[in-house]
Coordinates of C-alpha atoms in Angstrom, one line a residue:
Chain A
X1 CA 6.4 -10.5 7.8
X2 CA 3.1 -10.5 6.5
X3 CA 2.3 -11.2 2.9
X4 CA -0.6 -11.7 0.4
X5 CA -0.7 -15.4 0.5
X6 CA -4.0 -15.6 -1.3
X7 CA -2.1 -13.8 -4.5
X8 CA 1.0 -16.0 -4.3
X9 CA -1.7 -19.0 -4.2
X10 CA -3.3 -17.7 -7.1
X11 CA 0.1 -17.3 -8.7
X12 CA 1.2 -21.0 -8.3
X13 CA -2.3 -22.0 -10.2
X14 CA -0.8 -20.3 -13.5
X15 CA 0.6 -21.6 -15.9
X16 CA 3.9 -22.1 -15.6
X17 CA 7.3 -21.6 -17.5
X18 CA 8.3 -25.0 -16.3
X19 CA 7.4 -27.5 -14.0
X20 CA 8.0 -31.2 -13.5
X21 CA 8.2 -34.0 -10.5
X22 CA 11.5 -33.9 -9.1
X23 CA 12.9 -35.7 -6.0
X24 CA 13.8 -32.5 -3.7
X25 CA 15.2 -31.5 -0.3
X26 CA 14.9 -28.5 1.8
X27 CA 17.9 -27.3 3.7
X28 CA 16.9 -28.6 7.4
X29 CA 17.9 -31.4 9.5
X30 CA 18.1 -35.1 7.1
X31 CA 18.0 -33.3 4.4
X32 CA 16.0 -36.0 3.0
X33 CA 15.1 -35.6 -0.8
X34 CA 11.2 -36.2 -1.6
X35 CA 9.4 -36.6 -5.0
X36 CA 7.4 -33.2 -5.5
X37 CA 6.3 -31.1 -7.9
X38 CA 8.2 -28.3 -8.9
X39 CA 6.7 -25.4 -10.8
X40 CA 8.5 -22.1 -11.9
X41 CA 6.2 -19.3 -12.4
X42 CA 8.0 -15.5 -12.9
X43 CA 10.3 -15.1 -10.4
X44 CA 8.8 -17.9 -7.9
X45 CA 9.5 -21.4 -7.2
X46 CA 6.6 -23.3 -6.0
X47 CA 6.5 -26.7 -4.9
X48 CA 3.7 -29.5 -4.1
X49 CA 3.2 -32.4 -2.8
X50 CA 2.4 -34.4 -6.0
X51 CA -1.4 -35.5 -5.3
X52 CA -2.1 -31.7 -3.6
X53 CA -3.5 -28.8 -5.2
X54 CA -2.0 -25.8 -3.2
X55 CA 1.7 -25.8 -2.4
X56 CA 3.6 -26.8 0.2
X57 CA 6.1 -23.8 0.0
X58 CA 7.7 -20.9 -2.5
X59 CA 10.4 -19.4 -3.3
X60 CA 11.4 -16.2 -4.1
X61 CA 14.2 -16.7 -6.5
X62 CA 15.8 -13.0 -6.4
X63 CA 19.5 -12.7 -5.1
X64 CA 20.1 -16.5 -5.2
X65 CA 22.7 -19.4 -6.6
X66 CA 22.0 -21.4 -8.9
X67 CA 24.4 -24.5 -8.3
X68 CA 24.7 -27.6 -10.3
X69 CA 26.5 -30.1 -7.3
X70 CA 26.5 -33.0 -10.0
X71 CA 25.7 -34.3 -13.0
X72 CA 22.0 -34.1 -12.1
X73 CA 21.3 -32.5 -9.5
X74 CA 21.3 -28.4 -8.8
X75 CA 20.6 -26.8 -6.2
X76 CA 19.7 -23.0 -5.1
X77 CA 21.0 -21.3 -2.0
X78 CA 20.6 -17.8 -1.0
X79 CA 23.3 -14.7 -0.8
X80 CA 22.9 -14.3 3.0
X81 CA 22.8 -18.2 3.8
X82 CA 24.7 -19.8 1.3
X83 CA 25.3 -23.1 3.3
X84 CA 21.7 -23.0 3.3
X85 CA 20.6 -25.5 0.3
X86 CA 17.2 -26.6 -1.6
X87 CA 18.6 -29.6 -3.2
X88 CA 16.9 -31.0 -6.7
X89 CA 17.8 -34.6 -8.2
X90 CA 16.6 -34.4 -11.8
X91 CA 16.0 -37.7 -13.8
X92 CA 18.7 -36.6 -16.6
X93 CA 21.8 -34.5 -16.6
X94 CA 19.6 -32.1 -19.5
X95 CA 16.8 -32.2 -17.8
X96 CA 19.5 -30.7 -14.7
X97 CA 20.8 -28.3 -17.6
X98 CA 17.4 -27.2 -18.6
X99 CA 16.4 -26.6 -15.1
X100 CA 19.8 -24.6 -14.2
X101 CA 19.4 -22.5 -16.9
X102 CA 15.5 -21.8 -16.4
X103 CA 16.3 -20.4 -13.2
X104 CA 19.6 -18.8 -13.7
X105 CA 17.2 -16.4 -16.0
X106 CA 13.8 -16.4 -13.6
X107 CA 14.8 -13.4 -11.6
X108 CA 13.6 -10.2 -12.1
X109 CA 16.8 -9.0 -11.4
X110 CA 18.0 -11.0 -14.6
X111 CA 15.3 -9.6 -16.8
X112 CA 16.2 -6.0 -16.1
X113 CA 20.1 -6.6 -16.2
X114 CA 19.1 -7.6 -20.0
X115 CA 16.6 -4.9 -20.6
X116 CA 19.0 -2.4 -20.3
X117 CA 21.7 -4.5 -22.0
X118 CA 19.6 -4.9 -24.9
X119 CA 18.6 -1.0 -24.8
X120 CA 21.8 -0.2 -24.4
X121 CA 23.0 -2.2 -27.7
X122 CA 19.9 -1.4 -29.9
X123 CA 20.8 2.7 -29.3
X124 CA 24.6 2.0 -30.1
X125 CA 23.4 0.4 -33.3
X126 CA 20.6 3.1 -34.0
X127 CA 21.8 6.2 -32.3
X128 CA 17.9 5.8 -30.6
X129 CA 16.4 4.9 -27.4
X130 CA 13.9 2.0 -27.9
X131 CA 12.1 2.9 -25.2
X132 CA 11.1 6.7 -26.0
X133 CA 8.2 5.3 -28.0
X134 CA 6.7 4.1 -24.9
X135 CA 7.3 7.1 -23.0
X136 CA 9.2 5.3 -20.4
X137 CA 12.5 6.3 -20.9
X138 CA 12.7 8.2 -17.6
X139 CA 11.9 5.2 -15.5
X140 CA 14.1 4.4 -12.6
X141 CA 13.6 1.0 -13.5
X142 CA 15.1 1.3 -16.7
X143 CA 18.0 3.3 -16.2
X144 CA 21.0 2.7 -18.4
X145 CA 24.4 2.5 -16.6
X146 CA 22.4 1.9 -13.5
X147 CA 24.9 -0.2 -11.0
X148 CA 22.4 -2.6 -9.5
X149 CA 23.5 -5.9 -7.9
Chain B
X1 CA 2.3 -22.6 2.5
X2 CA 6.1 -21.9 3.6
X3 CA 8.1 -18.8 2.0
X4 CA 11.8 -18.0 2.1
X5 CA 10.8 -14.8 3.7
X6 CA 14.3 -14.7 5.5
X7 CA 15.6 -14.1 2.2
X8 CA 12.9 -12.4 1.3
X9 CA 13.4 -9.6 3.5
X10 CA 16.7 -9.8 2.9
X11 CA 16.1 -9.1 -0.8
X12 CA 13.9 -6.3 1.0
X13 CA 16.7 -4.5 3.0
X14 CA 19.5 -4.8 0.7
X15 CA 21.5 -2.1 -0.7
X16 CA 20.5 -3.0 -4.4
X17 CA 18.4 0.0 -5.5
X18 CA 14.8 0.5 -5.5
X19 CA 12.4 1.1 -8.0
X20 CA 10.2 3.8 -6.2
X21 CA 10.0 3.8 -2.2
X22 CA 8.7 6.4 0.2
X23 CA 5.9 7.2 2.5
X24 CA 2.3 6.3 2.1
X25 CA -0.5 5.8 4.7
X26 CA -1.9 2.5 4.7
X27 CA -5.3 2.2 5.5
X28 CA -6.0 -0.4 8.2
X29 CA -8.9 -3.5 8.4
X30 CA -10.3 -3.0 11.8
X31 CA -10.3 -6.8 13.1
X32 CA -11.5 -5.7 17.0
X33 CA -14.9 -4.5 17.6
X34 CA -14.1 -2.4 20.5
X35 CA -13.5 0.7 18.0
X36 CA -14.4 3.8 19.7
X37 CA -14.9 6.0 16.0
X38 CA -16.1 4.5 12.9
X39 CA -14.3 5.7 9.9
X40 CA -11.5 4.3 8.7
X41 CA -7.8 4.7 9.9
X42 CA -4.7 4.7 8.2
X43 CA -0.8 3.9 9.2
X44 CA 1.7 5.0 7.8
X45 CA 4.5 3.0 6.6
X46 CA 7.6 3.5 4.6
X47 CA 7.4 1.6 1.2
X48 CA 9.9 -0.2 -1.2
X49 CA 9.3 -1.3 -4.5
X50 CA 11.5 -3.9 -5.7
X51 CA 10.4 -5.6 -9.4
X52 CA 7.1 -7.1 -8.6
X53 CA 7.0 -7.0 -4.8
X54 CA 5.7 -4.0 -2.2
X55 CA 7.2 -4.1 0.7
X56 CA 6.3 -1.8 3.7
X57 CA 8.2 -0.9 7.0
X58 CA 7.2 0.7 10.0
X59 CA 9.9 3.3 10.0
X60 CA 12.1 4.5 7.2
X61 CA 15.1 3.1 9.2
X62 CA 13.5 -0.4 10.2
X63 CA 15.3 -3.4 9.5
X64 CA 13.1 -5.4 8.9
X65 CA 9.8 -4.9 6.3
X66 CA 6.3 -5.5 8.5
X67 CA 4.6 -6.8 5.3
X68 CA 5.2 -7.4 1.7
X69 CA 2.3 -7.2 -0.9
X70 CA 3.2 -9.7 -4.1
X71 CA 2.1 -7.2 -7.1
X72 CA 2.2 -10.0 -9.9
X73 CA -1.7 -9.7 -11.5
X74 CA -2.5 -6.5 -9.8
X75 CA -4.1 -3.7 -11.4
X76 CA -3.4 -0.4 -9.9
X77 CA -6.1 2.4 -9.8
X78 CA -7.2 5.7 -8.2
X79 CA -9.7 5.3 -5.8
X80 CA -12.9 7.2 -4.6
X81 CA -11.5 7.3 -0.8
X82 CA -12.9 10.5 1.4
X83 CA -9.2 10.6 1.2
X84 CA -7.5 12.8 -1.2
X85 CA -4.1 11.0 -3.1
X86 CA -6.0 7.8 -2.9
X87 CA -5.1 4.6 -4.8
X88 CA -6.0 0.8 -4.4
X89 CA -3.6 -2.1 -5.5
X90 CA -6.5 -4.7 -6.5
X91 CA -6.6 -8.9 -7.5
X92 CA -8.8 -10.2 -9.9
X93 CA -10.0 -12.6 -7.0
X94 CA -13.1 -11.6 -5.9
X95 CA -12.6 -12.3 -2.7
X96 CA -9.3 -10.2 -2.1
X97 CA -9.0 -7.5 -0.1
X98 CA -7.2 -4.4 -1.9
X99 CA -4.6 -2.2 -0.4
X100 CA -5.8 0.9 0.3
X101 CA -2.8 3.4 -0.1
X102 CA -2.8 7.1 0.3
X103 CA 0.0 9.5 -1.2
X104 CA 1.7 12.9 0.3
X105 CA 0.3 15.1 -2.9
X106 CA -0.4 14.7 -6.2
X107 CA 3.0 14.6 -7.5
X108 CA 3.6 11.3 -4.9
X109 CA -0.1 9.5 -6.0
X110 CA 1.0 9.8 -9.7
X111 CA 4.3 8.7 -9.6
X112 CA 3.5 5.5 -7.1
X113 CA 0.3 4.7 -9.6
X114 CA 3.1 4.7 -12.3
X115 CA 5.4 2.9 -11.1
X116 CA 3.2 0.2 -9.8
X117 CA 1.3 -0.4 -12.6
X118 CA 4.6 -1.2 -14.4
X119 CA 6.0 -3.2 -11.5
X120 CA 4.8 -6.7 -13.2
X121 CA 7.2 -9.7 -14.1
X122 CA 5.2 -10.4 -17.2
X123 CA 5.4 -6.4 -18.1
X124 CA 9.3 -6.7 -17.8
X125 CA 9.5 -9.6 -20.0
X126 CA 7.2 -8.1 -22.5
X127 CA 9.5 -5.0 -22.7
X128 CA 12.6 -7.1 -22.8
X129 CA 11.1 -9.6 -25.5
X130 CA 10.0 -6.5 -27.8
X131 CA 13.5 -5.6 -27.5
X132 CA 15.4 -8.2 -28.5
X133 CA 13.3 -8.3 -31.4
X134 CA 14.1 -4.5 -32.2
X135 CA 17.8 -5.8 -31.7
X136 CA 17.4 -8.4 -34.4
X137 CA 16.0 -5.9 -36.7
X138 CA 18.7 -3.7 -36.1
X139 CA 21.3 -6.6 -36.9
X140 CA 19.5 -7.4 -39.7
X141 CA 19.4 -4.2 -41.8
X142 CA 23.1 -4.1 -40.8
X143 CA 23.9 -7.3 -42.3
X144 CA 21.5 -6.2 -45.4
X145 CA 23.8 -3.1 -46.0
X146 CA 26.9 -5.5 -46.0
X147 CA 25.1 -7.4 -48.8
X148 CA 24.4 -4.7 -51.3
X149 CA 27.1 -4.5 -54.4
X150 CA 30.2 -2.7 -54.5
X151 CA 30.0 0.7 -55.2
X152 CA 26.1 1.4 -53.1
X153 CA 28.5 -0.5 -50.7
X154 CA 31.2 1.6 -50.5
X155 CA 29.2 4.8 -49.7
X156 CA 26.8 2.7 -47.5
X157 CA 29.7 2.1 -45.5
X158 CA 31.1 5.4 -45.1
X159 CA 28.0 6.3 -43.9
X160 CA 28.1 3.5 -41.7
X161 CA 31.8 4.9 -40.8
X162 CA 30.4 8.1 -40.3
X163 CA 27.3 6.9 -38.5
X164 CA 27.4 7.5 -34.7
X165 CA 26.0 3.8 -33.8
X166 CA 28.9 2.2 -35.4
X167 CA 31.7 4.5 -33.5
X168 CA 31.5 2.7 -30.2
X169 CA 33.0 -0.1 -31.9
X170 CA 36.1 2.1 -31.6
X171 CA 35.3 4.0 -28.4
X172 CA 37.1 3.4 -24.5
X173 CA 35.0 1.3 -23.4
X174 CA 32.2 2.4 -20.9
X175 CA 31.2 0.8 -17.7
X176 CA 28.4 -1.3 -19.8
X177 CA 30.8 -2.0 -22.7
X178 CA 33.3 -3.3 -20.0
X179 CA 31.2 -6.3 -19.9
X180 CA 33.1 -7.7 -23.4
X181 CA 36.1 -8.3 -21.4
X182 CA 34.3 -10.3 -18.8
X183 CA 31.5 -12.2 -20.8
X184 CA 33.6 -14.6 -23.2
X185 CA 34.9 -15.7 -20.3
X186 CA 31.9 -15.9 -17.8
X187 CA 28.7 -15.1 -19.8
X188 CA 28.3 -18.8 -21.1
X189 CA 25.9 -21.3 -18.9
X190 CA 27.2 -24.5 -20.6
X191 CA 30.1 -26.6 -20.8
X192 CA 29.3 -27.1 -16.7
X193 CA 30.7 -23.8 -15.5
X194 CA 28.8 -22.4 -12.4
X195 CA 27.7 -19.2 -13.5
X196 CA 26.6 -17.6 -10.2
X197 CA 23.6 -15.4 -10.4
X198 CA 24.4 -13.0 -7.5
X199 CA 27.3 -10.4 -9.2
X200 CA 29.1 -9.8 -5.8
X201 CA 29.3 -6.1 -6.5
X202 CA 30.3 -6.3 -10.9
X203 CA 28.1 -5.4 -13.0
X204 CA 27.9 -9.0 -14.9
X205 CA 26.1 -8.8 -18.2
X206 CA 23.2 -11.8 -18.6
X207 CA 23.1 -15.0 -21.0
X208 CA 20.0 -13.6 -23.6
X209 CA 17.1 -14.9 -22.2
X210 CA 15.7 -17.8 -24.4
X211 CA 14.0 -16.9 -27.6
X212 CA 10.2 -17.8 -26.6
X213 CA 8.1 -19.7 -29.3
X214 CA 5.0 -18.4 -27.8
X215 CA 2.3 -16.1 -28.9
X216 CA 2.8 -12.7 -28.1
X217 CA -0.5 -12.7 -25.9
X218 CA 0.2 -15.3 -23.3
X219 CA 2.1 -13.9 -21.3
X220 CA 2.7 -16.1 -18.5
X221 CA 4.3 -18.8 -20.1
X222 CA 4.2 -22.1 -21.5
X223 CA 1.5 -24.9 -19.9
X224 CA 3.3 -27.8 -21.0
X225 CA 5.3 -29.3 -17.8
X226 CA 9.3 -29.6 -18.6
X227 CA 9.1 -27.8 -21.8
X228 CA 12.5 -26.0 -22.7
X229 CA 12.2 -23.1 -24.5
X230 CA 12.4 -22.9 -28.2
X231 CA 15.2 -22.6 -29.6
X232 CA 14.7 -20.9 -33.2
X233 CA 17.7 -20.1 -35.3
X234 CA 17.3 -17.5 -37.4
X235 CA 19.1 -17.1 -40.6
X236 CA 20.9 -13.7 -39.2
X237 CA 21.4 -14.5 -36.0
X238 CA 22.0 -17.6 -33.9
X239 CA 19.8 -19.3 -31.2
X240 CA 20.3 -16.5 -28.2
X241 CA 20.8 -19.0 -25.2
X242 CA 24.3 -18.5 -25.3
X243 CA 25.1 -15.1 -24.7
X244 CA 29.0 -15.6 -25.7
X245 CA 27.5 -17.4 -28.7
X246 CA 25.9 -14.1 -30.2
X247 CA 29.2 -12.2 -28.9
X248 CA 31.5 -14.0 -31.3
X249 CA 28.8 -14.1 -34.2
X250 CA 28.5 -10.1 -33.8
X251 CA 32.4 -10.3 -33.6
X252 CA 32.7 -11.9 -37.1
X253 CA 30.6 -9.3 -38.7
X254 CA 33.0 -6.9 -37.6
X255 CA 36.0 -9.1 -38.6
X256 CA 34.4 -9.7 -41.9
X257 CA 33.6 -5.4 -42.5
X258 CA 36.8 -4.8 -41.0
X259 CA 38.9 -6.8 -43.0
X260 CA 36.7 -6.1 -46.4
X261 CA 37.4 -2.1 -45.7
X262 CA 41.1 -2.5 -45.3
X263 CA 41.6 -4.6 -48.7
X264 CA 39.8 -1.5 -50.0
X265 CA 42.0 0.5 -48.6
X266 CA 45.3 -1.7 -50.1
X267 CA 43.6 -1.7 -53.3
X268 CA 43.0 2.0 -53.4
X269 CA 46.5 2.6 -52.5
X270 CA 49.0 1.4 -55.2

């Protein structure tokens, strides 16, 4: 599958919502865990090689588990592979919480799931659509009552 | 760099809806110099937009997506193509190339420009944070209206009775509402409970995202490495991280009116 690596790149050079060094391991043979920085930015999970500029991987953190496998250490696996593990071993059990949590929230998927809650409970309260001042009521995106997984 | 892109195009091919899809013609950069003609040529390709990613198929029916454009920093805008229905997704990085995309009509062109210039993580959470401020607000004047005295009270609260946004209190619950019965037991992230992030087919309301100390312009995020977001507690309502937190603090409100109401009630009945 091709992709726009430049962007994503780019994207790993922002700012980020979190990031820290944390001893990690990628779900292959081993499984050995190795110091890296971690870096979430929006819905992506970059990673470095501490001293390195550009990433060694991403990613995308849509449709995935957030697991916390001990007191600190999580790990995320993905719906179709769930055996399939990035393991993280955090210094502390809150920086493990922190981290949990950070990422529990980091999908888009999450952010609509609590646009529409918070639409839904801001027009029970008013009797109005928030959104109608925007003009983007009508957006598929932001459909109330929508069944998305 | 490496990417999950099995899960990727998982994510891609799943049955959870799309926010726009359909076809558009791609047009093509010509790598081989054996090219016969010298315009440009296009492919066309079915497209899926899912949050902030493109993704593009070579059939409507293909398993698997040929290519997947990251649209996080894009800007999205009608293009001066010899084609009609032309739009270009651009980078700010000079050196990018943009994606050349051509739509069916007019109709198709304005509704992908739309939807793609809305497609943005950071738009989503701009949206999201603006309402959850509206939400306070809306908390807030109802806690005002509890505070007023007695008799401006009383007729406050019939019309609060009477007003449509307090009936659902009352009401069968609806699909959304549903969520109550399932969140004080599963919405809360602490306490070591693995709150799974994939629903497995329910609907499953979210834990409010954090309250962000952050200035409404920067919008993608706090620099500072292993900072956790700001917690403020506000005098109406509690620090948002725990979603079944803010459910029982709402819940006491209505404790509170409900209870207040029915000793009216006793006292206006000898």
């Amino acid at each position: 599958m091709r992709y726009n690596e430049r962007e994503l790149l780019s994207l790993a050079r922002q700012p980020a919502e979190k990031a820290a060094e944390i001893r990690m391991s990628v779900p292959k043979k081993g499984n050995v865990l190795k110091k890296r920085l971690v870096k979430l930015v929006v819905n992506f999970l970059f990673y470095f090689r501490t001293d390195e500029a550009e990433p060694i991987g991403a990613l995308l953190l849509e449709h995935c588990k957030i697991t916390k496998e001990e007191e600190n250490v999580f790990s995320i696996s993905f719906i179709e592979e769930p055996e399939r593990k990035y393991c993280f071993e955090c210094a502390t059990k809150e920086q493990c919480q922190e981290w949990v949590e950070a990422l529990r929230r980091a999908s888009y998927e999450f952010l609509r799931r609590s646009l529409i809650f918070y639409r839904n409970e801001i027009q029970k309260m008013t009797g109005k659509d928030p959104l109608e001042q925007y003009g983007i009521s009508e957006e598929a995106r932001f459909q109330l009552g929508a069944h998305r997984q | 760099m490496k990417l999950n892109e099995r899960s990727v195009a998982h994510y891609a091919t799943c049955d959870s809806p799309a926010d726009h899809a359909g076809f558009l013609r791609k047009r093509v950069e010509r790598h081989h110099h054996h090219a016969h003609h010298h315009g440009t040529s296009y492919q066309r390709r079915w497209f899926v937009l899912k949050g902030n990613l493109l993704f593009y198929f070579e059939e409507r029916d293909s398993r698997e997506p040929v290519g997947l454009v990251v649209l996080e920093g894009c800007t999205v805008e009608l293009c001066e193509a010899a084609e009609e229905f032309a739009f270009a997704i651009r980078f700010d990085d000079a050196g990018a190339k943009a994606y050349v995309l051509v739509a069916d009509g007019q109709a198709a062109m304005e509704a992908w420009v739309k939807a793609l210039s809305r497609a943005s993580f950071d738009y989503m959470r701009l949206v999201v944070r603006e309402l959850e401020k509206q939400l306070e607000e809306a908390c807030k004047s109802l806690a005002a209206c509890r505070k007023s005295p007695w008799r401006s009270s009383s007729s406050g609260r019939k019309r609060h009775l009477s007003n449509p946004a307090l009936q659902p209190l009352q009401e069968k619950p609806t699909t959304l509402e549903n969520g109550y019965s399932t969140w004080s037991s599963g919405g809360c992230v602490a306490g070591g409970a693995t709150c799974t992030d994939h629903d497995g087919g329910q609907p499953k309301p979210p834990p409010l995202p954090p309250r962000r100390r952050l200035a409404a312009s920067s919008a993608t995020g706090s620099p500072a490495p292993g900072l956790s977001p700001a917690m403020l507690e506000s005098p109406v309502s509690p620090e948002t991280i725990c979603f079944s937190k803010l459910h029982n603090w709402y819940g006491q409100e209505i404790a509170v009116l409900r209870r207040e109401w029915q000793e009216r009630q006793k006292r206006g009945h000898p």
